[in-house]
PDB file of C-alpha atoms and ligand atoms in Angstrom:
ATOM      1  CA  MET A  29     101.978 106.225 108.009  1.00 67.00           C
ATOM      2  CA  THR A  30      98.341 106.576 109.921  1.00 65.00           C
ATOM      3  CA  GLU A  31      97.462 103.234 111.381  1.00 88.00           C
ATOM      4  CA  LEU A  32      93.852 102.722 112.514  1.00 96.00           C
ATOM      5  CA  ARG A  33      91.700  99.460 113.161  1.00 97.00           C
ATOM      6  CA  ILE A  34      88.081  99.602 112.811  1.00 98.00           C
ATOM      7  CA  ALA A  35      85.678  97.150 113.272  1.00 98.00           C
ATOM      8  CA  HIS A  36      82.973  97.706 111.337  1.00 98.00           C
ATOM      9  CA  LEU A  37      79.058  96.461 112.276  1.00 98.00           C
ATOM     10  CA  SER A  38      75.939  96.743 110.631  1.00 98.00           C
ATOM     11  CA  ASP A  39      72.301  96.282 110.242  1.00 98.00           C
ATOM     12  CA  LEU A  40      71.826  94.843 113.696  1.00 97.00           C
ATOM     13  CA  HIS A  41      68.319  95.150 113.889  1.00 97.00           C
ATOM     14  CA  VAL A  42      67.864  95.099 117.492  1.00 97.00           C
ATOM     15  CA  LEU A  43      64.744  94.840 119.369  1.00 96.00           C
ATOM     16  CA  ARG A  44      64.017  94.084 123.225  1.00 96.00           C
ATOM     17  CA  ASP A  45      61.392  91.752 121.833  1.00 93.00           C
ATOM     18  CA  TYR A  46      60.788  90.507 118.301  1.00 92.00           C
ATOM     19  CA  ARG A  47      57.084  89.129 118.936  1.00 90.00           C
ATOM     20  CA  GLY A  48      54.832  90.886 116.252  1.00 87.00           C
ATOM     21  CA  SER A  49      57.865  92.286 114.406  1.00 89.00           C
ATOM     22  CA  ALA A  50      58.280  91.425 110.727  1.00 86.00           C
ATOM     23  CA  LEU A  51      61.611  89.641 111.795  1.00 86.00           C
ATOM     24  CA  GLU A  52      59.531  87.183 113.860  1.00 83.00           C
ATOM     25  CA  GLY A  53      57.421  85.211 111.534  1.00 75.00           C
ATOM     26  CA  PRO A  54      58.040  83.441 108.170  1.00 71.00           C
ATOM     27  CA  PRO A  55      59.599  84.072 106.038  1.00 71.00           C
ATOM     28  CA  LEU A  56      62.035  85.764 107.851  1.00 73.00           C
ATOM     29  CA  ARG A  57      61.763  83.466 111.201  1.00 71.00           C
ATOM     30  CA  GLN A  58      65.206  83.811 112.780  1.00 70.00           C
ATOM     31  CA  ILE A  59      67.345  80.773 114.344  1.00 72.00           C
ATOM     32  CA  LEU A  60      68.233  83.324 116.967  1.00 82.00           C
ATOM     33  CA  PRO A  61      67.033  87.062 117.524  1.00 90.00           C
ATOM     34  CA  PRO A  62      69.606  89.395 115.674  1.00 94.00           C
ATOM     35  CA  SER A  63      70.335  91.294 118.887  1.00 94.00           C
ATOM     36  CA  ALA A  64      71.895  87.662 119.839  1.00 93.00           C
ATOM     37  CA  PHE A  65      74.043  87.719 116.765  1.00 94.00           C
ATOM     38  CA  PHE A  66      75.092  91.306 117.433  1.00 96.00           C
ATOM     39  CA  LEU A  67      76.100  90.885 120.621  1.00 95.00           C
ATOM     40  CA  ALA A  68      78.255  87.537 119.871  1.00 93.00           C
ATOM     41  CA  GLY A  69      79.629  89.581 116.786  1.00 95.00           C
ATOM     42  CA  LEU A  70      80.307  92.594 119.181  1.00 96.00           C
ATOM     43  CA  ARG A  71      81.949  90.837 121.854  1.00 95.00           C
ATOM     44  CA  GLN A  72      84.124  88.869 119.074  1.00 93.00           C
ATOM     45  CA  ALA A  73      85.086  92.548 117.570  1.00 96.00           C
ATOM     46  CA  VAL A  74      85.962  93.804 120.674  1.00 97.00           C
ATOM     47  CA  ALA A  75      88.158  90.865 122.058  1.00 94.00           C
ATOM     48  CA  GLU A  76      90.415  91.680 119.312  1.00 93.00           C
ATOM     49  CA  ARG A  77      90.720  95.308 120.725  1.00 96.00           C
ATOM     50  CA  PRO A  78      89.881  97.569 117.346  1.00 98.00           C
ATOM     51  CA  ASP A  79      90.548 101.421 118.036  1.00 98.00           C
ATOM     52  CA  LEU A  80      86.932 102.516 117.044  1.00 98.00           C
ATOM     53  CA  ILE A  81      83.597 100.536 116.160  1.00 98.00           C
ATOM     54  CA  VAL A  82      81.367 101.761 113.705  1.00 98.00           C
ATOM     55  CA  LEU A  83      77.733 100.483 113.461  1.00 98.00           C
ATOM     56  CA  THR A  84      76.502 101.828 109.942  1.00 98.00           C
ATOM     57  CA  GLY A  85      72.702 101.723 110.037  1.00 97.00           C
ATOM     58  CA  ASP A  86      69.415  99.892 110.825  1.00 97.00           C
ATOM     59  CA  LEU A  87      70.513  99.700 114.508  1.00 98.00           C
ATOM     60  CA  VAL A  88      67.101  99.049 115.556  1.00 98.00           C
ATOM     61  CA  HIS A  89      64.283  97.322 113.537  1.00 96.00           C
ATOM     62  CA  GLU A  90      61.347  99.866 113.556  1.00 95.00           C
ATOM     63  CA  GLY A  91      61.187 100.119 117.240  1.00 96.00           C
ATOM     64  CA  THR A  92      60.776 102.482 120.366  1.00 97.00           C
ATOM     65  CA  GLU A  93      63.093 104.999 122.349  1.00 97.00           C
ATOM     66  CA  GLU A  94      62.978 102.037 124.681  1.00 98.00           C
ATOM     67  CA  ASP A  95      64.843  99.642 122.074  1.00 98.00           C
ATOM     68  CA  TYR A  96      67.142 102.390 121.554  1.00 98.00           C
ATOM     69  CA  ALA A  97      67.745 102.716 125.033  1.00 98.00           C
ATOM     70  CA  TYR A  98      68.305  99.055 125.345  1.00 98.00           C
ATOM     71  CA  LEU A  99      70.487  98.929 122.397  1.00 98.00           C
ATOM     72  CA  ARG A 100      72.680 101.756 124.129  1.00 98.00           C
ATOM     73  CA  GLU A 101      73.082  99.775 127.172  1.00 98.00           C
ATOM     74  CA  LEU A 102      74.345  96.691 125.126  1.00 97.00           C
ATOM     75  CA  VAL A 103      76.821  98.937 123.366  1.00 98.00           C
ATOM     76  CA  GLU A 104      78.046 100.232 126.589  1.00 97.00           C
ATOM     77  CA  GLU A 105      78.337  97.039 128.681  1.00 97.00           C
ATOM     78  CA  ASN A 106      80.232  95.310 126.113  1.00 98.00           C
ATOM     79  CA  ALA A 107      82.205  98.146 123.623  1.00 97.00           C
ATOM     80  CA  GLY A 108      84.814  97.927 126.481  1.00 96.00           C
ATOM     81  CA  GLY A 109      85.214 101.617 126.267  1.00 97.00           C
ATOM     82  CA  ILE A 110      86.186 101.817 122.618  1.00 98.00           C
ATOM     83  CA  PRO A 111      84.357 104.528 120.846  1.00 98.00           C
ATOM     84  CA  VAL A 112      81.319 103.742 118.784  1.00 98.00           C
ATOM     85  CA  LEU A 113      80.074 105.454 115.898  1.00 98.00           C
ATOM     86  CA  PRO A 114      76.376 104.962 115.234  1.00 98.00           C
ATOM     87  CA  VAL A 115      75.035 105.865 111.531  1.00 98.00           C
ATOM     88  CA  LEU A 116      71.152 105.685 111.056  1.00 97.00           C
ATOM     89  CA  GLY A 117      69.268 103.502 108.629  1.00 96.00           C
ATOM     90  CA  ASN A 118      65.879 103.256 106.574  1.00 95.00           C
ATOM     91  CA  HIS A 119      64.549 101.055 109.738  1.00 95.00           C
ATOM     92  CA  ASP A 120      65.603 103.676 112.413  1.00 97.00           C
ATOM     93  CA  PHE A 121      63.090 106.028 113.633  1.00 96.00           C
ATOM     94  CA  LYS A 122      64.993 109.159 113.690  1.00 96.00           C
ATOM     95  CA  ALA A 123      63.185 110.832 116.901  1.00 96.00           C
ATOM     96  CA  CYS A 124      63.149 107.471 118.974  1.00 97.00           C
ATOM     97  CA  PHE A 125      66.787 107.385 118.372  1.00 98.00           C
ATOM     98  CA  TYR A 126      67.357 110.828 119.514  1.00 98.00           C
ATOM     99  CA  ARG A 127      65.443 110.203 122.558  1.00 98.00           C
ATOM    100  CA  GLY A 128      66.311 106.660 123.159  1.00 98.00           C
ATOM    101  CA  TYR A 129      70.092 106.457 122.601  1.00 98.00           C
ATOM    102  CA  LEU A 130      71.155 110.351 123.084  1.00 97.00           C
ATOM    103  CA  GLY A 131      68.851 111.451 125.466  1.00 96.00           C
ATOM    104  CA  GLN A 132      67.949 114.410 122.659  1.00 95.00           C
ATOM    105  CA  GLU A 133      64.338 116.052 122.052  1.00 93.00           C
ATOM    106  CA  LYS A 134      65.323 115.922 118.262  1.00 90.00           C
ATOM    107  CA  SER A 135      64.377 114.558 115.199  1.00 86.00           C
ATOM    108  CA  GLY A 136      65.554 114.967 111.456  1.00 92.00           C
ATOM    109  CA  ALA A 137      68.505 114.066 109.964  1.00 96.00           C
ATOM    110  CA  TYR A 138      71.748 112.837 112.323  1.00 97.00           C
ATOM    111  CA  PHE A 139      75.124 113.663 110.537  1.00 98.00           C
ATOM    112  CA  TYR A 140      78.303 114.382 112.514  1.00 98.00           C
ATOM    113  CA  LYS A 141      82.025 114.403 112.380  1.00 98.00           C
ATOM    114  CA  TYR A 142      84.247 112.517 114.560  1.00 98.00           C
ATOM    115  CA  GLU A 143      88.249 112.438 114.430  1.00 98.00           C
ATOM    116  CA  GLN A 144      90.609 109.893 115.662  1.00 97.00           C
ATOM    117  CA  SER A 145      94.382 109.477 114.816  1.00 95.00           C
ATOM    118  CA  GLY A 146      94.406 112.146 112.139  1.00 95.00           C
ATOM    119  CA  VAL A 147      91.614 110.756 110.466  1.00 97.00           C
ATOM    120  CA  ARG A 148      88.496 112.246 109.953  1.00 98.00           C
ATOM    121  CA  PHE A 149      85.145 110.621 109.715  1.00 98.00           C
ATOM    122  CA  LEU A 150      82.395 112.450 108.237  1.00 98.00           C
ATOM    123  CA  VAL A 151      79.103 110.670 109.606  1.00 98.00           C
ATOM    124  CA  LEU A 152      76.175 110.976 107.016  1.00 98.00           C
ATOM    125  CA  ASP A 153      72.133 109.947 107.127  1.00 97.00           C
ATOM    126  CA  THR A 154      71.285 108.577 103.840  1.00 96.00           C
ATOM    127  CA  ALA A 155      68.015 107.368 105.385  1.00 93.00           C
ATOM    128  CA  ARG A 156      64.629 108.085 104.953  1.00 84.00           C
ATOM    129  CA  GLU A 157      62.316 106.298 106.905  1.00 77.00           C
ATOM    130  CA  ARG A 158      61.226 102.811 105.324  1.00 74.00           C
ATOM    131  CA  CYS A 159      62.472 104.321 102.146  1.00 78.00           C
ATOM    132  CA  ALA A 160      64.584 101.491 100.581  1.00 82.00           C
ATOM    133  CA  CYS A 161      67.026 103.674  98.571  1.00 87.00           C
ATOM    134  CA  GLY A 162      69.451 106.376 100.105  1.00 90.00           C
ATOM    135  CA  SER A 163      69.851 110.251  99.316  1.00 90.00           C
ATOM    136  CA  ILE A 164      71.993 112.918 100.889  1.00 94.00           C
ATOM    137  CA  SER A 165      69.843 116.046 101.866  1.00 94.00           C
ATOM    138  CA  ASP A 166      71.235 119.807 100.555  1.00 95.00           C
ATOM    139  CA  GLN A 167      71.857 120.430 104.307  1.00 97.00           C
ATOM    140  CA  GLN A 168      74.306 117.685 104.686  1.00 97.00           C
ATOM    141  CA  LEU A 169      75.750 118.299 101.026  1.00 97.00           C
ATOM    142  CA  ASP A 170      76.424 122.047 102.439  1.00 98.00           C
ATOM    143  CA  TRP A 171      78.097 120.278 105.569  1.00 98.00           C
ATOM    144  CA  LEU A 172      80.034 117.925 103.666  1.00 98.00           C
ATOM    145  CA  GLU A 173      81.473 120.763 101.042  1.00 97.00           C
ATOM    146  CA  GLU A 174      82.333 123.125 103.764  1.00 98.00           C
ATOM    147  CA  GLU A 175      84.314 120.410 106.030  1.00 98.00           C
ATOM    148  CA  LEU A 176      86.156 119.132 103.274  1.00 98.00           C
ATOM    149  CA  LYS A 177      87.511 122.205 102.275  1.00 97.00           C
ATOM    150  CA  THR A 178      90.294 121.078 104.784  1.00 96.00           C
ATOM    151  CA  PRO A 179      92.115 118.414 104.395  1.00 97.00           C
ATOM    152  CA  ALA A 180      92.639 116.160 107.290  1.00 97.00           C
ATOM    153  CA  PRO A 181      96.183 114.717 108.218  1.00 96.00           C
ATOM    154  CA  GLY A 182      95.203 111.245 107.700  1.00 95.00           C
ATOM    155  CA  GLY A 183      92.281 111.753 105.277  1.00 97.00           C
ATOM    156  CA  THR A 184      88.837 111.120 105.420  1.00 98.00           C
ATOM    157  CA  ILE A 185      86.545 108.097 105.484  1.00 98.00           C
ATOM    158  CA  LEU A 186      82.848 108.790 104.934  1.00 98.00           C
ATOM    159  CA  LEU A 187      80.052 106.579 107.088  1.00 98.00           C
ATOM    160  CA  GLY A 188      76.508 106.290 105.618  1.00 98.00           C
ATOM    161  CA  HIS A 189      73.996 103.198 105.581  1.00 97.00           C
ATOM    162  CA  HIS A 190      73.177 103.042 102.043  1.00 96.00           C
ATOM    163  CA  PRO A 191      75.731 101.695  99.500  1.00 96.00           C
ATOM    164  CA  LEU A 192      76.505 104.510  96.973  1.00 95.00           C
ATOM    165  CA  GLU A 193      76.338 101.823  94.227  1.00 91.00           C
ATOM    166  CA  SER A 194      74.832  98.285  94.661  1.00 86.00           C
ATOM    167  CA  ARG A 195      74.328  95.365  92.375  1.00 78.00           C
ATOM    168  CA  GLN A 196      70.687  95.568  93.531  1.00 74.00           C
ATOM    169  CA  ALA A 197      68.723  97.876  92.128  1.00 70.00           C
ATOM    170  CA  TRP A 198      66.671  99.216  95.268  1.00 72.00           C
ATOM    171  CA  PHE A 199      69.831  99.492  97.332  1.00 80.00           C
ATOM    172  CA  HIS A 200      71.983 102.615  96.208  1.00 83.00           C
ATOM    173  CA  THR A 201      72.267 106.049  97.286  1.00 86.00           C
ATOM    174  CA  ASP A 202      70.898 108.656  94.380  1.00 85.00           C
ATOM    175  CA  CYS A 203      74.179 110.901  94.296  1.00 87.00           C
ATOM    176  CA  THR A 204      73.941 114.284  92.738  1.00 91.00           C
ATOM    177  CA  GLU A 205      76.204 115.856  90.284  1.00 94.00           C
ATOM    178  CA  ARG A 206      77.111 118.043  93.234  1.00 96.00           C
ATOM    179  CA  PHE A 207      78.083 115.395  95.850  1.00 96.00           C
ATOM    180  CA  CYS A 208      80.365 113.575  93.004  1.00 95.00           C
ATOM    181  CA  ARG A 209      81.975 116.810  92.393  1.00 96.00           C
ATOM    182  CA  ILE A 210      82.529 117.583  96.215  1.00 96.00           C
ATOM    183  CA  LEU A 211      83.907 114.037  96.736  1.00 96.00           C
ATOM    184  CA  ALA A 212      86.097 114.487  93.634  1.00 95.00           C
ATOM    185  CA  GLU A 213      88.016 117.719  95.173  1.00 95.00           C
ATOM    186  CA  SER A 214      88.519 116.140  98.593  1.00 97.00           C
ATOM    187  CA  ASP A 215      90.657 113.929 100.598  1.00 97.00           C
ATOM    188  CA  ALA A 216      87.864 111.321 101.022  1.00 98.00           C
ATOM    189  CA  PHE A 217      89.376 107.830 100.588  1.00 97.00           C
ATOM    190  CA  ALA A 218      86.796 105.572 101.748  1.00 98.00           C
ATOM    191  CA  TYR A 219      82.995 104.983 102.629  1.00 98.00           C
ATOM    192  CA  LEU A 220      81.880 102.372 104.862  1.00 98.00           C
ATOM    193  CA  CYS A 221      77.999 101.326 104.326  1.00 98.00           C
ATOM    194  CA  GLY A 222      75.650  98.616 105.059  1.00 97.00           C
ATOM    195  CA  HIS A 223      72.350  98.130 103.807  1.00 95.00           C
ATOM    196  CA  ALA A 224      72.923  95.384 101.582  1.00 93.00           C
ATOM    197  CA  HIS A 225      73.328  92.350 104.268  1.00 94.00           C
ATOM    198  CA  TYR A 226      76.150  91.563 101.885  1.00 92.00           C
ATOM    199  CA  ALA A 227      79.969  92.028 102.205  1.00 94.00           C
ATOM    200  CA  GLU A 228      81.310  93.582  99.214  1.00 94.00           C
ATOM    201  CA  VAL A 229      84.344  95.893  98.670  1.00 96.00           C
ATOM    202  CA  ARG A 230      84.342  97.963  95.172  1.00 95.00           C
ATOM    203  CA  THR A 231      85.548 101.514  93.792  1.00 96.00           C
ATOM    204  CA  VAL A 232      82.782 104.211  93.688  1.00 95.00           C
ATOM    205  CA  LEU A 233      83.427 107.795  92.875  1.00 93.00           C
ATOM    206  CA  GLY A 234      87.261 107.080  93.519  1.00 93.00           C
ATOM    207  CA  LEU A 235      86.092 105.925  97.171  1.00 96.00           C
ATOM    208  CA  ARG A 236      86.524 102.500  98.421  1.00 97.00           C
ATOM    209  CA  GLN A 237      82.972 101.165  99.245  1.00 97.00           C
ATOM    210  CA  VAL A 238      83.321  98.774 101.998  1.00 98.00           C
ATOM    211  CA  THR A 239      79.878  97.117 102.617  1.00 97.00           C
ATOM    212  CA  ALA A 240      79.404  94.958 105.461  1.00 97.00           C
ATOM    213  CA  GLU A 241      76.971  92.124 106.261  1.00 97.00           C
ATOM    214  CA  SER A 242      73.933  92.078 108.768  1.00 97.00           C
ATOM    215  CA  PHE A 243      73.430  90.386 111.924  1.00 96.00           C
ATOM    216  CA  ALA A 244      69.699  89.665 111.018  1.00 94.00           C
ATOM    217  CA  PHE A 245      70.245  88.005 107.472  1.00 92.00           C
ATOM    218  CA  GLY A 246      72.438  87.811 104.764  1.00 92.00           C
ATOM    219  CA  VAL A 247      71.255  88.736 101.512  1.00 90.00           C
ATOM    220  CA  GLU A 248      72.585  87.000  98.410  1.00 88.00           C
ATOM    221  CA  THR A 249      71.766  88.511  94.595  1.00 83.00           C
ATOM    222  CA  VAL A 250      70.693  86.616  91.762  1.00 84.00           C
ATOM    223  CA  SER A 251      69.981  89.010  89.322  1.00 81.00           C
ATOM    224  CA  PRO A 252      69.747  93.184  89.650  1.00 73.00           C
ATOM    225  CA  THR A 253      65.931  92.467  90.763  1.00 79.00           C
ATOM    226  CA  GLU A 254      66.321  89.260  92.197  1.00 83.00           C
ATOM    227  CA  VAL A 255      67.512  88.243  95.817  1.00 83.00           C
ATOM    228  CA  ILE A 256      67.745  85.247  98.407  1.00 89.00           C
ATOM    229  CA  TYR A 257      67.699  85.860 101.986  1.00 89.00           C
ATOM    230  CA  THR A 258      70.154  83.425 103.752  1.00 90.00           C
ATOM    231  CA  GLU A 259      71.636  82.870 107.346  1.00 89.00           C
ATOM    232  CA  THR A 260      74.592  84.626 106.757  1.00 92.00           C
ATOM    233  CA  ARG A 261      75.712  87.353 109.053  1.00 95.00           C
ATOM    234  CA  GLY A 262      79.002  88.901 109.963  1.00 97.00           C
ATOM    235  CA  TYR A 263      81.022  92.045 109.807  1.00 98.00           C
ATOM    236  CA  ASN A 264      84.418  93.777 109.128  1.00 98.00           C
ATOM    237  CA  THR A 265      87.779  94.623 110.433  1.00 97.00           C
ATOM    238  CA  CYS A 266      88.903  97.486 108.150  1.00 97.00           C
ATOM    239  CA  TRP A 267      92.396  98.462 108.816  1.00 97.00           C
ATOM    240  CA  VAL A 268      93.341 101.998 107.718  1.00 97.00           C
ATOM    241  CA  GLU A 269      97.209 102.138 106.530  1.00 94.00           C
ATOM    242  CA  GLY A 270      97.869 105.537 105.064  1.00 90.00           C
ATOM    243  CA  ARG A 271      94.928 106.103 102.531  1.00 92.00           C
ATOM    244  CA  ASP A 272      94.284 102.470 101.726  1.00 92.00           C
ATOM    245  CA  LEU A 273      92.252 100.033 103.717  1.00 95.00           C
ATOM    246  CA  VAL A 274      92.569  96.608 104.365  1.00 96.00           C
ATOM    247  CA  VAL A 275      89.457  95.090 104.820  1.00 97.00           C
ATOM    248  CA  HIS A 276      88.956  91.355 106.654  1.00 96.00           C
ATOM    249  CA  PRO A 277      85.450  89.932 106.561  1.00 96.00           C
ATOM    250  CA  HIS A 278      84.626  87.797 109.530  1.00 95.00           C
ATOM    251  CA  GLN A 279      81.231  85.449 110.266  1.00 93.00           C
ATOM    252  CA  ALA A 280      79.289  85.860 113.247  1.00 89.00           C
ATOM    253  CA  PHE A 281      77.899  82.595 114.745  1.00 83.00           C
ATOM    254  CA  PRO A 282      75.655  82.070 117.642  1.00 76.00           C
ATOM    255  CA  PHE A 283      78.523  80.661 119.733  1.00 75.00           C
ATOM    256  CA  ARG A 284      82.269  81.276 120.306  1.00 75.00           C
ATOM    257  CA  PRO A 285      83.853  79.913 116.838  1.00 76.00           C
ATOM    258  CA  GLU A 286      87.346  79.674 118.704  1.00 78.00           C
ATOM    259  CA  ILE A 287      88.647  76.148 118.676  1.00 85.00           C
ATOM    260  CA  CYS A 288      91.926  76.469 120.372  1.00 84.00           C
ATOM    261  CA  ARG A 289      94.509  79.121 120.841  1.00 79.00           C
ATOM    262  CA  PHE A 290      98.333  79.498 120.263  1.00 82.00           C
ATOM    263  CA  ALA A 291     100.859  81.672 121.650  1.00 80.00           C
ATOM    264  CA  PHE A 292     104.498  82.352 120.085  1.00 79.00           C
TER     265      PHE A 292
HETATM  266 FE1  FE2 B 301      69.157  96.105 107.217  1.00 75.87          FE
END
């Protein structure tokens, strides 16, 4: 049975300097900057030695290539050599990500494949810059269809920023009939995402859809069109066991929440 432990972190909203950004002043004033919570969460996640770290979008909050270079540095210094898969969100600027994080002169959707322990990860780019809802381009559907023609030994996990379905009216992905058909005929069994700033697990199109909290602020749903922003921050650990996923949500604290340790 495939066993793989994934640290699933999302919506980091990192900036080198939050002054003048939407995250500095009211109503989103932070008790600590999102980057401090992200760093605390990343270190906490790495201390548990996961096999893989995935970052499902809103890596940087509408920043520059220097902000992406800063994020890359944070990740390289703190990820302990564990592989990290970045995903783009609606607050990411694609050209700045390519330049600052990957050192490439490119723009356009960032989608790619990664394999570990027989599990195939297909990373989608559901985001259009500054647009709330997600979509999947025809170019990505062509790629997805081609990739999924051949099953992977441990099955496939999709990664993206927007939930395929969400309680919030403006947080979902527009799923075309073609996308639904491709998934129905595939070995995909899970989809890890963010965007909603709200930890949730639900079944969508036959997949376990796992949404992670954010490191910037939480969002609670009052009704499909009304939400409350909160001080909740966190991430998930997802254990892959065969074609099942065990999900453990963690809260991120601005300090190390460990009281003491026991060894047996
Ligand atoms: Fe976000």
